[in-house]
């Protein structure tokens, strides 16, 4: 699954930026590998139960096909949605099977990032103490998620310059966006929000 997940992350990134041709190439590679996985993976055995594995492989293949068709039609939003659903189903399968690592943790920061994005954006449009508090609370929750992922990183990953730049930068920016909200500085909140979205996307692309 590792090369497939790498293909899916890359395809999602290309789809998000509108590069349909490159996204299609990644989907084609993922589909070819998926067919091999479905053919050669045993139907049972730890850590996956036969029913869960069969369901995952069947629905995953359907979602890959749906993503490919969406890209053929130029619908990058639909393609991104199918890729996200497929990635989510993989992490849910792992969780149900008692598996968890850095990739699972990084994948799970997206909802916290979305909540912070909504709070910070609304604060920028309607600055008020209550909106600032929502932004600060969301930033704190996001920072907690980042710290958790930092703790889950294996030593050989945690010590790399790329991981340190991304995780430390995101943690620092999540602190600064809180300070900016407390100071009532809407433009600075927006600037740190852009930074944090970039960090979250890069973490997901590289380690999710």
Tab-separated table of C-alpha atoms in Angstrom:
chain	number	residue	atom	x	y	z
A	1	UNK	CA	0.000	0.000	0.000
A	2	UNK	CA	2.874	2.419	0.577
A	3	UNK	CA	3.525	3.196	-3.120
A	4	UNK	CA	-0.222	3.436	-3.764
A	5	UNK	CA	-0.688	5.931	-0.953
A	6	UNK	CA	2.213	7.965	-2.316
A	7	UNK	CA	0.493	7.987	-5.724
A	8	UNK	CA	-2.780	9.090	-4.147
A	9	UNK	CA	-1.165	11.934	-2.194
A	10	UNK	CA	0.643	13.145	-5.297
A	11	UNK	CA	-2.473	12.838	-7.473
A	12	UNK	CA	-4.484	14.832	-4.942
A	13	UNK	CA	-1.821	17.535	-4.915
A	14	UNK	CA	-1.813	17.766	-8.708
A	15	UNK	CA	-5.617	17.803	-8.826
A	16	UNK	CA	-5.722	20.594	-6.254
A	17	UNK	CA	-3.453	22.733	-8.452
A	18	UNK	CA	-5.314	21.831	-11.668
A	19	UNK	CA	-2.557	19.717	-13.223
A	20	UNK	CA	-4.871	17.056	-14.608
A	21	UNK	CA	-2.376	15.257	-16.861
A	22	UNK	CA	0.081	14.562	-14.043
A	23	UNK	CA	-2.755	13.592	-11.675
A	24	UNK	CA	-3.949	11.085	-14.281
A	25	UNK	CA	-0.483	9.540	-14.488
A	26	UNK	CA	-0.418	9.043	-10.720
A	27	UNK	CA	-3.896	7.483	-10.774
A	28	UNK	CA	-2.858	5.120	-13.563
A	29	UNK	CA	0.138	3.947	-11.537
A	30	UNK	CA	-1.988	3.518	-8.427
A	31	UNK	CA	-4.593	1.546	-10.378
A	32	UNK	CA	-1.996	-0.828	-11.816
A	33	UNK	CA	-0.513	-1.473	-8.376
A	34	UNK	CA	-3.989	-1.823	-6.857
A	35	UNK	CA	-4.822	-4.620	-9.310
A	36	UNK	CA	-1.676	-6.450	-8.241
A	37	UNK	CA	-2.582	-5.946	-4.592
A	38	UNK	CA	-6.099	-7.281	-5.103
A	39	UNK	CA	-4.747	-10.307	-6.952
A	40	UNK	CA	-1.863	-11.286	-4.695
A	41	UNK	CA	-2.921	-10.199	-1.199
A	42	UNK	CA	-4.152	-13.194	0.849
A	43	UNK	CA	-7.869	-12.943	1.719
A	44	UNK	CA	-7.180	-13.370	5.426
A	45	UNK	CA	-4.530	-13.189	8.085
A	46	UNK	CA	-3.495	-10.638	10.675
A	47	UNK	CA	-3.801	-7.794	11.121
A	48	UNK	CA	-6.732	-7.504	8.690
A	49	UNK	CA	-9.920	-9.551	8.872
A	50	UNK	CA	-11.088	-11.168	5.598
A	51	UNK	CA	-14.329	-9.177	5.457
A	52	UNK	CA	-12.672	-5.806	6.148
A	53	UNK	CA	-9.910	-6.441	3.624
A	54	UNK	CA	-12.267	-7.609	0.877
A	55	UNK	CA	-14.534	-4.609	1.402
A	56	UNK	CA	-11.601	-2.199	1.375
A	57	UNK	CA	-10.101	-3.600	-1.831
A	58	UNK	CA	-13.453	-3.640	-3.627
A	59	UNK	CA	-14.561	-0.146	-2.677
A	60	UNK	CA	-11.057	1.225	-3.123
A	61	UNK	CA	-10.930	-0.020	-6.684
A	62	UNK	CA	-14.285	1.630	-7.369
A	63	UNK	CA	-13.078	4.944	-5.957
A	64	UNK	CA	-9.915	4.837	-8.025
A	65	UNK	CA	-12.073	4.348	-11.094
A	66	UNK	CA	-14.335	7.215	-10.064
A	67	UNK	CA	-11.329	9.500	-9.541
A	68	UNK	CA	-9.969	8.563	-12.982
A	69	UNK	CA	-13.315	9.298	-14.639
A	70	UNK	CA	-13.582	12.626	-12.842
A	71	UNK	CA	-10.145	13.639	-14.085
A	72	UNK	CA	-11.052	12.555	-17.618
A	73	UNK	CA	-13.995	14.932	-17.376
A	74	UNK	CA	-11.857	17.745	-15.962
A	75	UNK	CA	-13.624	17.673	-12.582
A	76	UNK	CA	-10.726	18.078	-10.162
A	77	UNK	CA	-13.050	18.682	-7.207
A	78	UNK	CA	-14.786	15.319	-7.640
A	79	UNK	CA	-11.440	13.609	-8.214
A	80	UNK	CA	-10.040	15.104	-5.026
A	81	UNK	CA	-13.114	13.981	-3.101
A	82	UNK	CA	-12.767	10.373	-4.283
A	83	UNK	CA	-9.056	10.333	-3.465
A	84	UNK	CA	-9.750	11.683	0.021
A	85	UNK	CA	-12.424	9.034	0.631
A	86	UNK	CA	-10.050	6.295	-0.481
A	87	UNK	CA	-7.246	7.527	1.734
A	88	UNK	CA	-9.643	7.853	4.660
A	89	UNK	CA	-10.901	4.291	4.198
A	90	UNK	CA	-7.319	3.021	4.291
A	91	UNK	CA	-6.571	4.787	7.559
A	92	UNK	CA	-9.870	3.563	9.010
A	93	UNK	CA	-8.941	0.004	8.041
A	94	UNK	CA	-5.607	0.408	9.787
A	95	UNK	CA	-7.223	1.832	12.912
A	96	UNK	CA	-9.770	-0.985	13.100
A	97	UNK	CA	-6.886	-3.430	12.775
A	98	UNK	CA	-4.931	-1.872	15.630
A	99	UNK	CA	-2.338	-0.151	13.436
A	100	UNK	CA	-1.229	3.450	13.843
A	101	UNK	CA	1.855	5.445	12.918
A	102	UNK	CA	2.991	8.898	11.808
A	103	UNK	CA	1.138	8.709	8.484
A	104	UNK	CA	-2.141	8.059	10.289
A	105	UNK	CA	-1.495	10.946	12.663
A	106	UNK	CA	-0.644	13.377	9.863
A	107	UNK	CA	-3.761	12.368	7.936
A	108	UNK	CA	-5.855	13.151	10.999
A	109	UNK	CA	-4.700	16.760	11.334
A	110	UNK	CA	-6.864	17.846	8.382
A	111	UNK	CA	-10.110	18.327	10.394
A	112	UNK	CA	-8.251	20.439	12.975
A	113	UNK	CA	-6.754	22.526	10.171
A	114	UNK	CA	-10.184	22.986	8.602
A	115	UNK	CA	-11.652	24.114	11.919
A	116	UNK	CA	-8.831	26.637	12.373
A	117	UNK	CA	-9.260	27.880	8.810
A	118	UNK	CA	-12.976	28.508	9.353
A	119	UNK	CA	-12.418	30.236	12.709
A	120	UNK	CA	-9.560	32.434	11.461
A	121	UNK	CA	-11.364	33.365	8.255
A	122	UNK	CA	-14.526	34.286	10.136
A	123	UNK	CA	-12.469	36.292	12.614
A	124	UNK	CA	-10.937	38.247	9.740
A	125	UNK	CA	-14.389	39.039	8.374
A	126	UNK	CA	-16.010	39.738	11.759
A	127	UNK	CA	-13.315	40.750	14.268
A	128	UNK	CA	-14.599	40.456	17.809
A	129	UNK	CA	-13.270	39.059	21.111
A	130	UNK	CA	-15.444	35.944	20.833
A	131	UNK	CA	-14.119	35.258	17.318
A	132	UNK	CA	-10.581	35.736	18.570
A	133	UNK	CA	-11.205	33.171	21.298
A	134	UNK	CA	-12.465	30.671	18.730
A	135	UNK	CA	-9.340	31.193	16.640
A	136	UNK	CA	-7.083	30.775	19.673
A	137	UNK	CA	-8.873	27.596	20.774
A	138	UNK	CA	-8.719	26.140	17.260
A	139	UNK	CA	-5.036	26.998	16.975
A	140	UNK	CA	-4.373	25.290	20.304
A	141	UNK	CA	-6.208	22.137	19.188
A	142	UNK	CA	-4.255	22.121	15.929
A	143	UNK	CA	-0.977	22.577	17.806
A	144	UNK	CA	-1.838	19.638	20.072
A	145	UNK	CA	-2.333	17.490	16.961
A	146	UNK	CA	1.027	18.578	15.591
A	147	UNK	CA	2.761	17.775	18.879
A	148	UNK	CA	1.135	14.352	18.848
A	149	UNK	CA	2.460	13.660	15.356
A	150	UNK	CA	5.897	14.829	16.432
A	151	UNK	CA	5.766	12.244	19.210
A	152	UNK	CA	4.723	9.507	16.782
A	153	UNK	CA	7.602	10.108	14.362
A	154	UNK	CA	10.284	7.436	14.374
A	155	UNK	CA	13.754	8.654	15.257
A	156	UNK	CA	15.018	8.298	11.682
A	157	UNK	CA	12.160	10.554	10.505
A	158	UNK	CA	12.001	12.936	13.455
A	159	UNK	CA	15.655	13.874	13.002
A	160	UNK	CA	15.449	14.716	9.299
A	161	UNK	CA	15.720	18.378	8.348
A	162	UNK	CA	12.564	18.195	6.205
A	163	UNK	CA	10.359	16.868	8.992
A	164	UNK	CA	11.802	19.279	11.537
A	165	UNK	CA	11.288	22.255	9.216
A	166	UNK	CA	7.655	21.372	8.600
A	167	UNK	CA	6.557	20.249	12.049
A	168	UNK	CA	8.481	22.914	13.970
A	169	UNK	CA	7.381	25.610	11.535
A	170	UNK	CA	3.740	24.577	11.857
A	171	UNK	CA	3.920	24.463	15.648
A	172	UNK	CA	5.529	27.904	15.754
A	173	UNK	CA	2.977	29.407	13.356
A	174	UNK	CA	0.090	27.916	15.345
A	175	UNK	CA	1.433	29.786	18.373
A	176	UNK	CA	1.878	33.024	16.440
A	177	UNK	CA	-1.645	32.967	14.998
A	178	UNK	CA	-2.946	32.844	18.580
A	179	UNK	CA	-0.810	35.838	19.519
A	180	UNK	CA	-2.052	37.733	16.453
A	181	UNK	CA	-5.681	36.980	17.343
A	182	UNK	CA	-5.132	38.127	20.928
A	183	UNK	CA	-3.619	41.363	19.598
A	184	UNK	CA	-6.589	41.914	17.278
A	185	UNK	CA	-4.364	41.887	14.190
A	186	UNK	CA	-6.604	40.472	11.453
A	187	UNK	CA	-4.086	40.755	8.578
A	188	UNK	CA	-1.445	38.944	10.637
A	189	UNK	CA	-3.945	36.207	11.500
A	190	UNK	CA	-4.567	35.778	7.772
A	191	UNK	CA	-0.846	35.623	7.028
A	192	UNK	CA	-0.258	32.879	9.588
A	193	UNK	CA	-3.318	31.018	8.365
A	194	UNK	CA	-1.811	30.874	4.860
A	195	UNK	CA	1.444	29.613	6.368
A	196	UNK	CA	-0.321	26.932	8.373
A	197	UNK	CA	-2.323	25.704	5.401
A	198	UNK	CA	0.913	25.390	3.457
A	199	UNK	CA	2.592	23.483	6.275
A	200	UNK	CA	-0.410	21.156	6.605
A	201	UNK	CA	-0.441	20.414	2.874
A	202	UNK	CA	3.298	19.741	2.796
A	203	UNK	CA	3.140	17.488	5.852
A	204	UNK	CA	0.327	15.537	4.253
A	205	UNK	CA	2.098	15.343	0.894
A	206	UNK	CA	5.345	14.107	2.385
A	207	UNK	CA	4.343	12.139	5.486
A	208	UNK	CA	0.596	11.476	5.287
